[in-house]
Tab-separated table of C-alpha atoms and ligand atoms in Angstrom:
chain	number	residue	atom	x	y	z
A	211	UNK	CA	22.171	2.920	13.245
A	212	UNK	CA	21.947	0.567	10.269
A	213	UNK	CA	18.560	-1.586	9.881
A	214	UNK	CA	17.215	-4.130	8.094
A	215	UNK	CA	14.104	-3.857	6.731
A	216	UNK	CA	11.729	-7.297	6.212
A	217	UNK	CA	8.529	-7.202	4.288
A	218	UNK	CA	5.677	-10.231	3.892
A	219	UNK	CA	2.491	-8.639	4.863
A	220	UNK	CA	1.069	-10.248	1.142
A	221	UNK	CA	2.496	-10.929	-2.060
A	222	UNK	CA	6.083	-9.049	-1.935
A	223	UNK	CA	9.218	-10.418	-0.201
A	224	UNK	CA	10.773	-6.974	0.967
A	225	UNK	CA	13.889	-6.437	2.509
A	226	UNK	CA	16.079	-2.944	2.471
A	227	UNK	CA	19.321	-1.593	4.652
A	228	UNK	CA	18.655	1.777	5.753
A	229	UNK	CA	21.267	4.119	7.832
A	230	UNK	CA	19.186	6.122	9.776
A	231	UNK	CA	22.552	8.398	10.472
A	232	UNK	CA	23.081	9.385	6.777
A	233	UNK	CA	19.304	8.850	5.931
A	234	UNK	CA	20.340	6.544	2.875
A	235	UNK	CA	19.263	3.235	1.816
A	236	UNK	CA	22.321	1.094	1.606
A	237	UNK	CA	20.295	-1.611	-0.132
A	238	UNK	CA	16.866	-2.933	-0.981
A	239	UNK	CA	16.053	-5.593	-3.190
A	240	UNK	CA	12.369	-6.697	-3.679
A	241	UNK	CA	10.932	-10.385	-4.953
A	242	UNK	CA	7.131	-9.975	-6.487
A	243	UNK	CA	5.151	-13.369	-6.314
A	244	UNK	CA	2.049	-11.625	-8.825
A	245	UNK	CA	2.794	-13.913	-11.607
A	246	UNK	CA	2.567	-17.509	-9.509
A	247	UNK	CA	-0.540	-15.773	-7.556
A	248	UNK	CA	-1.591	-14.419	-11.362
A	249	UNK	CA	-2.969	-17.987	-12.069
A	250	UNK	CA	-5.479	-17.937	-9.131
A	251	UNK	CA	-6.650	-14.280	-10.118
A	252	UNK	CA	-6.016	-13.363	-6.644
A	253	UNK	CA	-3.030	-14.134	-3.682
A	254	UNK	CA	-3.296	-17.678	-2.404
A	255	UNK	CA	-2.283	-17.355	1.608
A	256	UNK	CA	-0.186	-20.250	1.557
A	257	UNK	CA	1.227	-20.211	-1.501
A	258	UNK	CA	2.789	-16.540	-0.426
A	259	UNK	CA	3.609	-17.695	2.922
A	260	UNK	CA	5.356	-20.917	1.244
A	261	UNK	CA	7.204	-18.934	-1.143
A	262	UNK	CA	8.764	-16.182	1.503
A	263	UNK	CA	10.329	-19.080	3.029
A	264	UNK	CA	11.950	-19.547	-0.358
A	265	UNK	CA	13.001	-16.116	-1.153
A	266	UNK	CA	14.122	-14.292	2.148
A	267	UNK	CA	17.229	-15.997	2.696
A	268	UNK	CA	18.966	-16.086	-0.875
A	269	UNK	CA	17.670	-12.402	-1.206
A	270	UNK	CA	19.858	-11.121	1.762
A	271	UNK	CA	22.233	-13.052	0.667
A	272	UNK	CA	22.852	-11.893	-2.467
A	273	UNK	CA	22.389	-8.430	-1.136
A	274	UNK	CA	25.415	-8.467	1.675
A	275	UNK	CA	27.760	-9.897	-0.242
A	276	UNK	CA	27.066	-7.793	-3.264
A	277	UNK	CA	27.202	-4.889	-1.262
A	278	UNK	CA	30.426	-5.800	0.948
A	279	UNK	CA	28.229	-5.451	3.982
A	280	UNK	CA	28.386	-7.791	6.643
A	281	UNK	CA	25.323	-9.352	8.796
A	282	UNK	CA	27.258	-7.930	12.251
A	283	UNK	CA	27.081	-4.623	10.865
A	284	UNK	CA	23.056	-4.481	11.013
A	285	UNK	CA	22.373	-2.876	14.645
A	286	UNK	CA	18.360	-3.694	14.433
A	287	UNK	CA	15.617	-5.571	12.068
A	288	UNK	CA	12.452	-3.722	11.558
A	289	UNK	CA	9.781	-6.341	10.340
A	290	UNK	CA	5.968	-6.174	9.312
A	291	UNK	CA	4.114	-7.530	12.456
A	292	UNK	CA	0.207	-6.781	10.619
A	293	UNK	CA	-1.706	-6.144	9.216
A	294	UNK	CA	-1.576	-8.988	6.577
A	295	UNK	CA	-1.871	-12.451	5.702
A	296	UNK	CA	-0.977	-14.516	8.739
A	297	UNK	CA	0.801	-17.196	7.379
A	298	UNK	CA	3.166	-14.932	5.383
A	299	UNK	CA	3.587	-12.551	8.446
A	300	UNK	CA	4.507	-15.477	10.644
A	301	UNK	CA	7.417	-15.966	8.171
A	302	UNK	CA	8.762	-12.706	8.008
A	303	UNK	CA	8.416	-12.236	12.010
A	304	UNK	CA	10.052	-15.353	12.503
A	305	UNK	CA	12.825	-14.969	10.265
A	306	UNK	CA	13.435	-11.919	11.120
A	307	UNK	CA	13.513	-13.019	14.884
A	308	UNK	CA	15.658	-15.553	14.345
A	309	UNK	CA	18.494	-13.779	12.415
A	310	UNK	CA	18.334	-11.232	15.345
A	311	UNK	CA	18.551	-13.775	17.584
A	312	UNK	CA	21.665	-15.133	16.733
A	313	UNK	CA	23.243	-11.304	15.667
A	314	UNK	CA	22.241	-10.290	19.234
A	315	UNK	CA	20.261	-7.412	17.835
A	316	UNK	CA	16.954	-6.351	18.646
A	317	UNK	CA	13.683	-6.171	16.741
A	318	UNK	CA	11.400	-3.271	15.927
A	319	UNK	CA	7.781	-4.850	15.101
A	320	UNK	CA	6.113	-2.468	12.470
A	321	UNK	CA	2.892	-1.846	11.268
A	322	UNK	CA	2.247	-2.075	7.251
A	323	UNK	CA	0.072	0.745	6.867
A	324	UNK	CA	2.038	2.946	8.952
A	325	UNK	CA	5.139	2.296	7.125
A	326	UNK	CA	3.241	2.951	3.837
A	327	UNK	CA	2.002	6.119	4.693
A	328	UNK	CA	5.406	7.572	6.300
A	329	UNK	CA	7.141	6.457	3.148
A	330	UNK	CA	5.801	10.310	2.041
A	331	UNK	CA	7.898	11.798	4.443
A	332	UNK	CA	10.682	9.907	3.106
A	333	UNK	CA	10.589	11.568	-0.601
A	334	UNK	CA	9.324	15.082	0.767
A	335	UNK	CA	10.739	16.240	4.667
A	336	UNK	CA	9.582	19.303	4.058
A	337	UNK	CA	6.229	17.886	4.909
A	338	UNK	CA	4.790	18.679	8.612
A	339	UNK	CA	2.289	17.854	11.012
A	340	UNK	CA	-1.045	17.541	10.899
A	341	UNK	CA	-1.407	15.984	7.619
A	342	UNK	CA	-4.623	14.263	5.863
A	343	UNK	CA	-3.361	10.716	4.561
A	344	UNK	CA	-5.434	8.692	1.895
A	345	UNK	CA	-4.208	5.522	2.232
A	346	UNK	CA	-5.609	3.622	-0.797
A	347	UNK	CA	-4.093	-0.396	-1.448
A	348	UNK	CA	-5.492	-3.908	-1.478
A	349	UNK	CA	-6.329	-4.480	1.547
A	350	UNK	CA	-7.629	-0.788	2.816
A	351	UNK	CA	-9.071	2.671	1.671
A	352	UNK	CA	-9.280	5.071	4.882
A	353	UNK	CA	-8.586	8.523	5.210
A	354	UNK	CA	-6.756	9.649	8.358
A	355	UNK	CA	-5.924	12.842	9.861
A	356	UNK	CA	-2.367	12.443	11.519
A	357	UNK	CA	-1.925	15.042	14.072
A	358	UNK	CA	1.959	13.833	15.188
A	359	UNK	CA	4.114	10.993	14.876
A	360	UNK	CA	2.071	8.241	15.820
A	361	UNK	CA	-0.614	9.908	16.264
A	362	UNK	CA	-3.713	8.815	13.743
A	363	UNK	CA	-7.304	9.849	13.933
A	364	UNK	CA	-9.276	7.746	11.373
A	365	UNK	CA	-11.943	9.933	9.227
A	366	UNK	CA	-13.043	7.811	6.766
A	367	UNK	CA	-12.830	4.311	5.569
A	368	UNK	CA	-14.487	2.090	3.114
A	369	UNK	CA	-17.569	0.375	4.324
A	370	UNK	CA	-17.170	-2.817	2.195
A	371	UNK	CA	-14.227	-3.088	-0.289
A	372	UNK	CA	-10.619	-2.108	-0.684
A	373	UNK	CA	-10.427	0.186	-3.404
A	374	UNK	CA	-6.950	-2.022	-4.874
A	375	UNK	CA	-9.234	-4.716	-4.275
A	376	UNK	CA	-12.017	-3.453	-6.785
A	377	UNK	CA	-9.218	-2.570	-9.133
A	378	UNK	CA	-8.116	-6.062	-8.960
A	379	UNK	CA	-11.733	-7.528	-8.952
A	380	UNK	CA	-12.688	-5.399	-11.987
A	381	UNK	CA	-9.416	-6.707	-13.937
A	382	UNK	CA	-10.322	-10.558	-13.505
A	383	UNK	CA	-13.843	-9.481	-14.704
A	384	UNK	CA	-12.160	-7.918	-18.031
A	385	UNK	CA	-9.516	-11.312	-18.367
A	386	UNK	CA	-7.285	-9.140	-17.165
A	387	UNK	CA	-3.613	-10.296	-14.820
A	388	UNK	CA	-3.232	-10.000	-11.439
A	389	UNK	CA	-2.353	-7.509	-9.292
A	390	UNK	CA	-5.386	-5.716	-11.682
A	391	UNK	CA	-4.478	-1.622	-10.340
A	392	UNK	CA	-2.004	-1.392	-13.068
A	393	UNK	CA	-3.427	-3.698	-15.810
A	394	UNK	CA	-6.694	-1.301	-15.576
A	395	UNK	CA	-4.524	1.992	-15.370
A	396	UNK	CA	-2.573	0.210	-18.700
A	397	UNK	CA	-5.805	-0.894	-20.497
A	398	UNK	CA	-7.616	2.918	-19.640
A	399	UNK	CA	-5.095	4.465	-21.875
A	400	UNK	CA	-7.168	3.014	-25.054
A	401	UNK	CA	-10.429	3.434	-23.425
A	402	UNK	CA	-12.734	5.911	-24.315
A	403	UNK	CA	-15.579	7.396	-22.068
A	404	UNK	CA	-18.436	6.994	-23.832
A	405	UNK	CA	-21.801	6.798	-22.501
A	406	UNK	CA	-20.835	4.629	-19.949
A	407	UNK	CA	-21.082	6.101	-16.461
A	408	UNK	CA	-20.335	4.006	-13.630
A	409	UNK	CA	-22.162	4.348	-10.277
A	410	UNK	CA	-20.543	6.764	-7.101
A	411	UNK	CA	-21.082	5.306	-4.428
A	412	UNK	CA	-21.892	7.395	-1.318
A	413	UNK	CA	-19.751	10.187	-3.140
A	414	UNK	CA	-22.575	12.911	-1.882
A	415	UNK	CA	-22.972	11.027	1.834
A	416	UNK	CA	-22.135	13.581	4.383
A	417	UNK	CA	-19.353	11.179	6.198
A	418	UNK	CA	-16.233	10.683	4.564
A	419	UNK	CA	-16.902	6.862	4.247
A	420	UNK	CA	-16.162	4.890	0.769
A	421	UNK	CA	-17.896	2.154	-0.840
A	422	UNK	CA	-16.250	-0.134	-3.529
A	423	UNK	CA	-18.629	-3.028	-3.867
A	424	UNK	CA	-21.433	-1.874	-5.883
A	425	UNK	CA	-18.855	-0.361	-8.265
A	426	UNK	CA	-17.964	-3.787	-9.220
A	427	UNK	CA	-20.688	-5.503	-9.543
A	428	UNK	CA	-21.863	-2.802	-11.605
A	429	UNK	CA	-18.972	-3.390	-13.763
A	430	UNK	CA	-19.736	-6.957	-13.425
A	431	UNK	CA	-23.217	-6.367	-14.970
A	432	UNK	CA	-21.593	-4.539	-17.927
A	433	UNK	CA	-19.217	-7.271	-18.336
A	434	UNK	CA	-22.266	-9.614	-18.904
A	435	UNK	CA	-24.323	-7.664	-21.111
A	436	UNK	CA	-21.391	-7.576	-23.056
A	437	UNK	CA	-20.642	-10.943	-23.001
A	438	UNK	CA	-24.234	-11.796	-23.783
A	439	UNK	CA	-24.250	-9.451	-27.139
A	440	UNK	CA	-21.028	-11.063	-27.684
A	441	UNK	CA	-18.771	-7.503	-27.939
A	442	UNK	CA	-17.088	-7.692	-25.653
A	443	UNK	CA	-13.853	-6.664	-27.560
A	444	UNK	CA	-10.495	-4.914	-26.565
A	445	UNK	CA	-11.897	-1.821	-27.091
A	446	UNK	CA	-14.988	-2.592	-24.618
A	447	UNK	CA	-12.395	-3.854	-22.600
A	448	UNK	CA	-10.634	-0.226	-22.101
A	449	UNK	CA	-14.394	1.421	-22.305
A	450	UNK	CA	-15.358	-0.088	-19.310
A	451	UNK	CA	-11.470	-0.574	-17.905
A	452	UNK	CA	-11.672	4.068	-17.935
A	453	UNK	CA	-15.251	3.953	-17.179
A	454	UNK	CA	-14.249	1.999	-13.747
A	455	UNK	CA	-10.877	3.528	-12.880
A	456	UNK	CA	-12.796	7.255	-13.631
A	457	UNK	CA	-15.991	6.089	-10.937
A	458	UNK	CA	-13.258	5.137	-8.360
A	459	UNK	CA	-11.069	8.387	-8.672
A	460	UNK	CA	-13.677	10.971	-8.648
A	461	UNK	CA	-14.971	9.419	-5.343
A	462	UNK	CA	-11.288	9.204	-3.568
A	463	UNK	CA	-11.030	12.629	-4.879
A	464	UNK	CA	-14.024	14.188	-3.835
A	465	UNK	CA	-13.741	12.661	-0.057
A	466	UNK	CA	-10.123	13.470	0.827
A	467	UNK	CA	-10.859	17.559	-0.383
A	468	UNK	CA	-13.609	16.800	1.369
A	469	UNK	CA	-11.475	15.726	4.345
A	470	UNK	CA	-9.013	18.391	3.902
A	471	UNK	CA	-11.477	21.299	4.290
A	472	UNK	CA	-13.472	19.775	7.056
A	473	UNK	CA	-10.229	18.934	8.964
A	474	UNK	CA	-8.573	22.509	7.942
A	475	UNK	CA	-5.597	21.017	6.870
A	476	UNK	CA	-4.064	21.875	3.533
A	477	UNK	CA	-1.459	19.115	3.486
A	478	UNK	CA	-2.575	15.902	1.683
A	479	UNK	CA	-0.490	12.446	1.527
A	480	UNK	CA	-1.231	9.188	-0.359
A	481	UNK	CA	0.183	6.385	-0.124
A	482	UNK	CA	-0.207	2.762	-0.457
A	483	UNK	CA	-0.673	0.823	-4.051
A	484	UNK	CA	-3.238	2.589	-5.508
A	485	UNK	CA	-0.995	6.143	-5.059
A	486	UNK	CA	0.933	4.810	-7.740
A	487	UNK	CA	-1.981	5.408	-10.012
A	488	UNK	CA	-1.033	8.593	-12.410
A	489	UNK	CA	-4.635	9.447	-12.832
A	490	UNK	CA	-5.447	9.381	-9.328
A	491	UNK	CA	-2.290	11.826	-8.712
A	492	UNK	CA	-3.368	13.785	-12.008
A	493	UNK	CA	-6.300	14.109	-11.106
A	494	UNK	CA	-5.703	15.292	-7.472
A	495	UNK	CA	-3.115	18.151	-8.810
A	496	UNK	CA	-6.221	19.456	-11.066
A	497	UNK	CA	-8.425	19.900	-8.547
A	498	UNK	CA	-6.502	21.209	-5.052
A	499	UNK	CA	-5.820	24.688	-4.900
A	500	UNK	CA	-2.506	26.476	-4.981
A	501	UNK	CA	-2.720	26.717	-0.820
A	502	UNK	CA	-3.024	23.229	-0.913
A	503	UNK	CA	-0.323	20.394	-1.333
A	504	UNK	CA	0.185	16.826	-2.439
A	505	UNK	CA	3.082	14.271	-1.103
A	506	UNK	CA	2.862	10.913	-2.450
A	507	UNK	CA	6.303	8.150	-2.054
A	508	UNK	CA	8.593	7.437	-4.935
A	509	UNK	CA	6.374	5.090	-7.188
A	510	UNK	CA	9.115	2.235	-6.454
A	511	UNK	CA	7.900	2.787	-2.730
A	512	UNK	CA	4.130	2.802	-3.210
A	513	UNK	CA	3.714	-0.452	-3.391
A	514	UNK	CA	4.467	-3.246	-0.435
A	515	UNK	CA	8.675	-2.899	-0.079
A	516	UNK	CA	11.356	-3.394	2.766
A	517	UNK	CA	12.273	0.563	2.425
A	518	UNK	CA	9.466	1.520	3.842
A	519	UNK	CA	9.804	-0.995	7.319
A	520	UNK	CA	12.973	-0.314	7.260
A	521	UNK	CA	12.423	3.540	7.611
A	522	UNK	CA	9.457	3.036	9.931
A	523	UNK	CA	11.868	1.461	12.434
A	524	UNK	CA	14.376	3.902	11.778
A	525	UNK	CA	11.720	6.771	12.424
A	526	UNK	CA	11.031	4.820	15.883
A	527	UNK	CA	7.610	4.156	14.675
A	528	UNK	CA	7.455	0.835	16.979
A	529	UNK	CA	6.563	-0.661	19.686
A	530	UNK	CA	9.489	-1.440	22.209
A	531	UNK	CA	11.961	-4.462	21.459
A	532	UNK	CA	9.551	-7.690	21.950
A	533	UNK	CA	12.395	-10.206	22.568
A	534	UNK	CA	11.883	-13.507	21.219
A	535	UNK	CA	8.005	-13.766	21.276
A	536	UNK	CA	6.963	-14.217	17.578
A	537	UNK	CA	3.491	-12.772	17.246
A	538	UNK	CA	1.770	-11.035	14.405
A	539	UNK	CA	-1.416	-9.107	14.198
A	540	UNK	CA	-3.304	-9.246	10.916
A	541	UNK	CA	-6.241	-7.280	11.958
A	542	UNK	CA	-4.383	-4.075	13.502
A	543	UNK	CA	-6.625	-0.922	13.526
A	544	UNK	CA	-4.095	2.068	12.764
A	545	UNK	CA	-5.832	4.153	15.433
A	546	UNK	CA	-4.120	0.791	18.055
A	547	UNK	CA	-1.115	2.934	17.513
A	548	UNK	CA	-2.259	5.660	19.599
A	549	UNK	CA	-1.767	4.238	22.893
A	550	UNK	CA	1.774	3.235	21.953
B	64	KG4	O1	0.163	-1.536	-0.856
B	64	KG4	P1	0.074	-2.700	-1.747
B	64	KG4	O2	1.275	-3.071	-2.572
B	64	KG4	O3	-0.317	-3.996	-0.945
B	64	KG4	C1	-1.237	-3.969	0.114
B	64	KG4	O4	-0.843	-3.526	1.215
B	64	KG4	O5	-2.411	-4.317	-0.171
B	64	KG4	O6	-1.188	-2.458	-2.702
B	64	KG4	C2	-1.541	-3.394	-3.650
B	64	KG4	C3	-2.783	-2.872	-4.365
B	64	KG4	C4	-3.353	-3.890	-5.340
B	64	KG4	O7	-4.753	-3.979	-5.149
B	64	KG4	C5	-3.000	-3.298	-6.702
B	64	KG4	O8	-3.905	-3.645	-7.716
B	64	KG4	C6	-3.038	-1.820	-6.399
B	64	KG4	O9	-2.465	-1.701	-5.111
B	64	KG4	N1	-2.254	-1.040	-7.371
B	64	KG4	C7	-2.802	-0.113	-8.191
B	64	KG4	C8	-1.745	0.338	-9.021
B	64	KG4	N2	-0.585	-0.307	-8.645
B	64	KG4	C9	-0.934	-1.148	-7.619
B	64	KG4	N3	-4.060	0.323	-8.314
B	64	KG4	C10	-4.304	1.240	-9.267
B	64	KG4	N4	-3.352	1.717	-10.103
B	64	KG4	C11	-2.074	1.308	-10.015
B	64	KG4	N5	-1.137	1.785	-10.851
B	65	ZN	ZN1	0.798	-2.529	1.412
């Protein structure tokens, strides 16, 4: 079975072939919209949707007939269905309903986080069930334990912010571009850590909740008494850039151990943006134990990209065919999976 991937949860217009058969991707091709949403500081909704409209068709374009392939030979289209920005989910669902419309081929809705934290199983089969998954990116930061396919119990989330949202917060505090996660993890290289000690939040609560928000706006303080005694220089810049990125690690450290002991699992997967931060990865492999084990995707696959809905369909992680009904769900709780 050959499927098409389709991708537009946010920011990214995703598409990927995948041949479930031979478990290779035939194609993928992926169109980033950072740099028009750079000049906001942050994704404009309609903007993104606007520009999906733009990019889906001359992408798959260019992709079949640089490939030889041929739209009849796609058997099924896996697309995003939530959660996400509406507007640029209705594009993507409606696209992709259309095209499979008129190829006679049926649709596979798929849920974003879902797809992002399979895409571990992807890079490393050997991986098995139960697993704990830290799914870090802009829009979430939970920890689940997934007992079977489809089957998520969720242990932990953040109580206010994303963490790829306080990554991206704390960049437009520095003057930093948008997305911020990789800007911070580029600046951090020339930071120092001095005296400056960011906040934890709730890293010694007894839950396995997260809290982003008075991270930032301690950073944001910083920023201003910098500001105020006018240093704020590059080298502040990276100081509080480490400071920041250090604060946010330790605690998505210290919670999914945390996770993996209480849950008696030794298996841990992240995914999403954020797991293509090195020092978050780093800093995992220092501290689990040699019983314990780490699966993360291909960095090309942590963040948003049609492989991963492509493979999510392909691994039958949807709901059945929907026909023609084009409906999205930007709010989807993983845990709505369960009573597939
Ligand atoms: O999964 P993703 O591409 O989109 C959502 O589903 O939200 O994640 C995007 C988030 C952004 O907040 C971005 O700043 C963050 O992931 N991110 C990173 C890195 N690369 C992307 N955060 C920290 N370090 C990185 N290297
Ligand atoms: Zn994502």
């Amino acid at each position: 079975m050959i499927i098409l991937g389709i991708e537009t949860s946010c920011d990214e217009t995703g598409i990927a072939l995948y041949d479930r058969k031979n478990k290779k991707i035939i194609f993928e091709a992926l169109y980033s919209q950072a740099d028009q949403h750079s000049l906001y500081g942050g994704v404009v909704p309609e903007l993104a949707a606007r520009d999906h409209v733009n990019r889906l068709l001359p992408l798959l374009k260019r992709k079949i007939s640089s490939n030889k392939f041929k739209l009849k030979d796609i058997d099924a289209i896996a697309y995003t269905k939530g959660p996400g920005l509406r507007g640029p989910l209705m594009v993507g669902t409606a696209f992709s309903k259309a095209l499979a419309f008129s190829l006679d081929i049926p649709t596979f809705p798929i849920h974003h986080m879902e797809a992002h934290l399979i895409m571990a199983k992807f890079d490393a089969p050997k991986l098995t069930y139960p697993f704990i998954s830290l799914l870090v990116s802009g829009g979430h930061s939970l920890l689940a334990k997934v007992k079977s396919p489809g089957n998520y119990q969720i242990i932990g989330e953040s109580i206010d912010d994303a963490v790829g949202e306080a990554f991206d917060k704390t960049a437009k505090l520095l003057g930093l571009k948008y997305p911020g996660g990789p800007e911070i993890e580029r600046v951090s290289k020339q930071g120092n850590l001095t005296q400056l000690i960011f906040p934890r939040p709730m890293l010694k609560s007894k839950n396995l909740n997260f809290s982003f928000s008075g991270l930032k706006t301690a950073v944001l303080y910083e920023v201003r008494r910098q500001q105020e005694a006018d240093s704020l220089d590059q080298q502040k810049v990276a100081d509080i850039a480490l400071a920041f990125q250090d604060a946010a690690i330790e605690c998505l450290v210290e919670k999914s151990i945390k996770a993996m002991y209480q849950e008696e699992c030794n298996q841990l997967v992240l995914s999403g943006g954020v797991a293509a931060n090195l020092s978050l990865r780093n800093s995992f492999k220092n501290k689990l134990t040699e019983s314990q084990s780490i699966f993360y995707p291909d960095m090309s696959h942590c963040t948003d990209n049609g492989v991963m809905i492509a493979f999510a369909g392909a691994e039958k992680l949807h709901f059945q065919n929907e026909g023609h009904k084009i409906e999205v769900n930007p709010r989807w709780s993983l845990e709505a999976l369960n009573e597939r």
